PDB file of C-alpha atoms in Angstrom:
ATOM      1  CA  MET E 283     -48.075  77.514 -15.222  1.00 42.00           C
ATOM      2  CA  THR E 284     -52.140  78.393 -15.734  1.00 46.00           C
ATOM      3  CA  GLN E 285     -54.449  75.147 -16.236  1.00 40.00           C
ATOM      4  CA  ALA E 286     -55.091  75.879 -19.643  1.00 43.00           C
ATOM      5  CA  GLU E 287     -51.225  75.601 -20.481  1.00 47.00           C
ATOM      6  CA  SER E 288     -50.922  72.736 -18.281  1.00 43.00           C
ATOM      7  CA  MET E 289     -53.811  71.413 -20.812  1.00 46.00           C
ATOM      8  CA  SER E 290     -52.016  71.995 -23.926  1.00 60.00           C
ATOM      9  CA  ALA E 291     -49.380  70.219 -25.995  1.00 72.00           C
ATOM     10  CA  MET E 292     -45.822  70.753 -24.572  1.00 76.00           C
ATOM     11  CA  SER E 293     -43.889  73.463 -25.634  1.00 89.00           C
ATOM     12  CA  GLN E 294     -40.484  73.074 -27.830  1.00 91.00           C
ATOM     13  CA  GLU E 295     -38.791  74.513 -24.919  1.00 91.00           C
ATOM     14  CA  MET E 296     -40.283  71.921 -22.548  1.00 92.00           C
ATOM     15  CA  GLN E 297     -40.024  69.325 -24.690  1.00 93.00           C
ATOM     16  CA  ASP E 298     -35.848  69.996 -24.540  1.00 95.00           C
ATOM     17  CA  CYS E 299     -36.026  70.948 -21.346  1.00 95.00           C
ATOM     18  CA  VAL E 300     -37.426  67.027 -20.404  1.00 96.00           C
ATOM     19  CA  ALA E 301     -35.199  65.875 -22.722  1.00 96.00           C
ATOM     20  CA  ALA E 302     -32.170  67.416 -21.425  1.00 97.00           C
ATOM     21  CA  CYS E 303     -33.351  66.353 -18.092  1.00 96.00           C
ATOM     22  CA  MET E 304     -33.383  62.386 -19.239  1.00 96.00           C
ATOM     23  CA  GLU E 305     -30.030  62.629 -20.539  1.00 97.00           C
ATOM     24  CA  CYS E 306     -28.866  64.471 -17.351  1.00 97.00           C
ATOM     25  CA  HIS E 307     -30.354  61.314 -15.479  1.00 97.00           C
ATOM     26  CA  SER E 308     -28.817  59.022 -17.490  1.00 96.00           C
ATOM     27  CA  VAL E 309     -25.252  59.779 -17.922  1.00 96.00           C
ATOM     28  CA  CYS E 310     -25.379  60.515 -14.179  1.00 96.00           C
ATOM     29  CA  GLU E 311     -26.626  56.651 -13.438  1.00 96.00           C
ATOM     30  CA  GLU E 312     -23.777  55.841 -15.887  1.00 95.00           C
ATOM     31  CA  THR E 313     -20.981  58.004 -13.645  1.00 94.00           C
ATOM     32  CA  MET E 314     -22.142  56.068 -10.826  1.00 92.00           C
ATOM     33  CA  SER E 315     -21.378  52.940 -12.468  1.00 91.00           C
ATOM     34  CA  SER E 316     -18.102  53.778 -13.560  1.00 89.00           C
ATOM     35  CA  CYS E 317     -17.617  55.105 -10.286  1.00 84.00           C
ATOM     36  CA  MET E 318     -18.123  51.478  -8.773  1.00 81.00           C
ATOM     37  CA  GLN E 319     -16.367  49.824 -11.323  1.00 79.00           C
ATOM     38  CA  LYS E 320     -13.253  51.538 -10.922  1.00 74.00           C
ATOM     39  CA  GLY E 321     -13.300  50.394  -7.349  1.00 63.00           C
ATOM     40  CA  GLY E 322     -11.393  52.443  -4.671  1.00 58.00           C
ATOM     41  CA  HIS E 323     -13.488  55.134  -2.815  1.00 60.00           C
ATOM     42  CA  ALA E 324     -15.381  57.634  -5.421  1.00 61.00           C
ATOM     43  CA  GLN E 325     -15.493  60.778  -3.390  1.00 78.00           C
ATOM     44  CA  MET E 326     -18.651  60.701  -1.004  1.00 81.00           C
ATOM     45  CA  GLN E 327     -19.226  64.311  -2.106  1.00 83.00           C
ATOM     46  CA  ILE E 328     -19.106  63.106  -5.986  1.00 89.00           C
ATOM     47  CA  MET E 329     -21.455  60.186  -5.348  1.00 90.00           C
ATOM     48  CA  ARG E 330     -24.046  62.517  -3.096  1.00 92.00           C
ATOM     49  CA  ALA E 331     -24.374  64.923  -6.227  1.00 95.00           C
ATOM     50  CA  LEU E 332     -24.412  61.809  -8.642  1.00 96.00           C
ATOM     51  CA  ILE E 333     -27.474  60.503  -6.852  1.00 95.00           C
ATOM     52  CA  ASP E 334     -29.142  63.801  -6.146  1.00 96.00           C
ATOM     53  CA  CYS E 335     -28.810  64.935  -9.773  1.00 97.00           C
ATOM     54  CA  ALA E 336     -29.631  61.756 -11.409  1.00 97.00           C
ATOM     55  CA  ASP E 337     -32.794  61.612  -8.562  1.00 97.00           C
ATOM     56  CA  MET E 338     -33.985  64.802  -9.193  1.00 97.00           C
ATOM     57  CA  THR E 339     -33.873  64.820 -12.925  1.00 97.00           C
ATOM     58  CA  ARG E 340     -35.910  61.685 -13.147  1.00 97.00           C
ATOM     59  CA  MET E 341     -38.445  63.559 -11.179  1.00 97.00           C
ATOM     60  CA  CYS E 342     -38.196  67.281 -12.780  1.00 97.00           C
ATOM     61  CA  ALA E 343     -38.620  65.185 -16.363  1.00 97.00           C
ATOM     62  CA  ASP E 344     -41.925  63.179 -15.079  1.00 96.00           C
ATOM     63  CA  MET E 345     -43.712  66.242 -13.521  1.00 96.00           C
ATOM     64  CA  MET E 346     -43.126  68.488 -16.492  1.00 95.00           C
ATOM     65  CA  MET E 347     -44.658  65.533 -18.574  1.00 94.00           C
ATOM     66  CA  ARG E 348     -47.600  65.277 -16.563  1.00 94.00           C
ATOM     67  CA  ARG E 349     -48.123  69.039 -16.571  1.00 92.00           C
ATOM     68  CA  SER E 350     -47.897  69.298 -12.496  1.00 94.00           C
ATOM     69  CA  PRO E 351     -48.260  72.811 -11.155  1.00 93.00           C
ATOM     70  CA  LEU E 352     -45.350  72.512  -9.175  1.00 94.00           C
ATOM     71  CA  SER E 353     -42.889  71.647 -12.200  1.00 93.00           C
ATOM     72  CA  ALA E 354     -41.270  75.303 -12.362  1.00 94.00           C
ATOM     73  CA  GLU E 355     -40.136  75.370  -8.783  1.00 95.00           C
ATOM     74  CA  MET E 356     -38.933  71.770  -9.784  1.00 96.00           C
ATOM     75  CA  CYS E 357     -36.896  72.948 -12.716  1.00 97.00           C
ATOM     76  CA  ALA E 358     -35.205  75.719 -10.452  1.00 97.00           C
ATOM     77  CA  MET E 359     -34.315  73.067  -7.775  1.00 97.00           C
ATOM     78  CA  CYS E 360     -33.314  70.681 -10.402  1.00 98.00           C
ATOM     79  CA  ALA E 361     -30.982  73.470 -11.700  1.00 98.00           C
ATOM     80  CA  LYS E 362     -29.477  73.878  -8.609  1.00 97.00           C
ATOM     81  CA  ALA E 363     -28.700  70.127  -8.405  1.00 98.00           C
ATOM     82  CA  CYS E 364     -27.304  69.880 -11.793  1.00 98.00           C
ATOM     83  CA  VAL E 365     -24.752  72.667 -11.108  1.00 98.00           C
ATOM     84  CA  MET E 366     -23.749  70.860  -7.925  1.00 97.00           C
ATOM     85  CA  CYS E 367     -23.495  67.998 -10.161  1.00 97.00           C
ATOM     86  CA  ALA E 368     -21.251  69.181 -12.900  1.00 98.00           C
ATOM     87  CA  GLU E 369     -19.144  70.797 -10.068  1.00 96.00           C
ATOM     88  CA  ALA E 370     -18.566  67.971  -8.046  1.00 94.00           C
ATOM     89  CA  CYS E 371     -17.612  66.233 -11.482  1.00 94.00           C
ATOM     90  CA  THR E 372     -15.014  68.460 -12.630  1.00 94.00           C
ATOM     91  CA  ALA E 373     -13.070  67.463  -9.741  1.00 90.00           C
ATOM     92  CA  MET E 374     -11.930  64.648 -11.959  1.00 88.00           C
ATOM     93  CA  PRO E 375     -11.011  66.655 -15.188  1.00 91.00           C
ATOM     94  CA  ASP E 376      -9.019  63.262 -16.329  1.00 92.00           C
ATOM     95  CA  ASP E 377     -11.873  61.125 -16.425  1.00 92.00           C
ATOM     96  CA  PRO E 378     -13.676  61.208 -19.310  1.00 95.00           C
ATOM     97  CA  GLN E 379     -16.801  59.969 -17.755  1.00 95.00           C
ATOM     98  CA  MET E 380     -17.142  62.963 -15.539  1.00 95.00           C
ATOM     99  CA  MET E 381     -16.268  65.377 -17.695  1.00 96.00           C
ATOM    100  CA  ARG E 382     -19.309  64.088 -19.935  1.00 97.00           C
ATOM    101  CA  CYS E 383     -21.809  64.227 -16.973  1.00 97.00           C
ATOM    102  CA  ALA E 384     -20.571  67.414 -16.144  1.00 98.00           C
ATOM    103  CA  GLN E 385     -21.362  68.782 -19.826  1.00 98.00           C
ATOM    104  CA  ALA E 386     -24.835  67.018 -19.531  1.00 98.00           C
ATOM    105  CA  CYS E 387     -25.595  68.558 -16.318  1.00 98.00           C
ATOM    106  CA  ARG E 388     -24.566  72.183 -17.466  1.00 98.00           C
ATOM    107  CA  ARG E 389     -26.967  71.617 -20.354  1.00 97.00           C
ATOM    108  CA  CYS E 390     -29.801  70.625 -18.012  1.00 98.00           C
ATOM    109  CA  ALA E 391     -29.529  73.037 -15.415  1.00 98.00           C
ATOM    110  CA  GLU E 392     -29.311  75.772 -18.452  1.00 97.00           C
ATOM    111  CA  THR E 393     -32.748  74.427 -19.870  1.00 97.00           C
ATOM    112  CA  CYS E 394     -34.158  73.859 -16.377  1.00 97.00           C
ATOM    113  CA  ARG E 395     -33.392  77.236 -15.321  1.00 96.00           C
ATOM    114  CA  ALA E 396     -34.827  78.670 -18.961  1.00 95.00           C
ATOM    115  CA  MET E 397     -38.231  76.787 -17.550  1.00 94.00           C
ATOM    116  CA  ALA E 398     -38.511  77.986 -14.058  1.00 93.00           C
ATOM    117  CA  ASP E 399     -37.431  81.140 -15.502  1.00 91.00           C
ATOM    118  CA  MET E 400     -41.139  80.992 -18.271  1.00 86.00           C
ATOM    119  CA  ALA E 401     -43.145  79.887 -15.350  1.00 72.00           C
ATOM    120  CA  MET E 402     -42.532  83.287 -13.285  1.00 55.00           C
TER     121      MET E 402
END
C-alpha cells in the first residue's frame, strides 16, 4: 500500500474485510464462551485456535482502519489463523456454534486473502 493509498478513504473491499474480521472476532469470542459454559474440557487445540483467531482478527481490523503499512502482511497472517480455526471448529460438526464459527472464519479468511493479494 502506498502512502497516498493509506491516506485515502477505505475501499469497499477493505470495509468488507474489516467487517468480516470484526464478525469473526465476535463469533470466536462467543464460541469460547459457549465452550466454557458447557463444562468439561474443550479440546486445547480448538481453544488455542479460537484465541489466536479472535486476537488476529481484531488486530487485523485495527491495522486496516488505521491504514497501517503492515496491514497486507497482517491480512495474510489473519487468513491463516482463520483457516486453522475453521478447521479446528469443524472437529465438532454437531455443535451449531462451532459450525457458525467455522463459517465466519472461512469468510474472514477469504476477504483477508483478497486484501493481502491486492496489496502485492
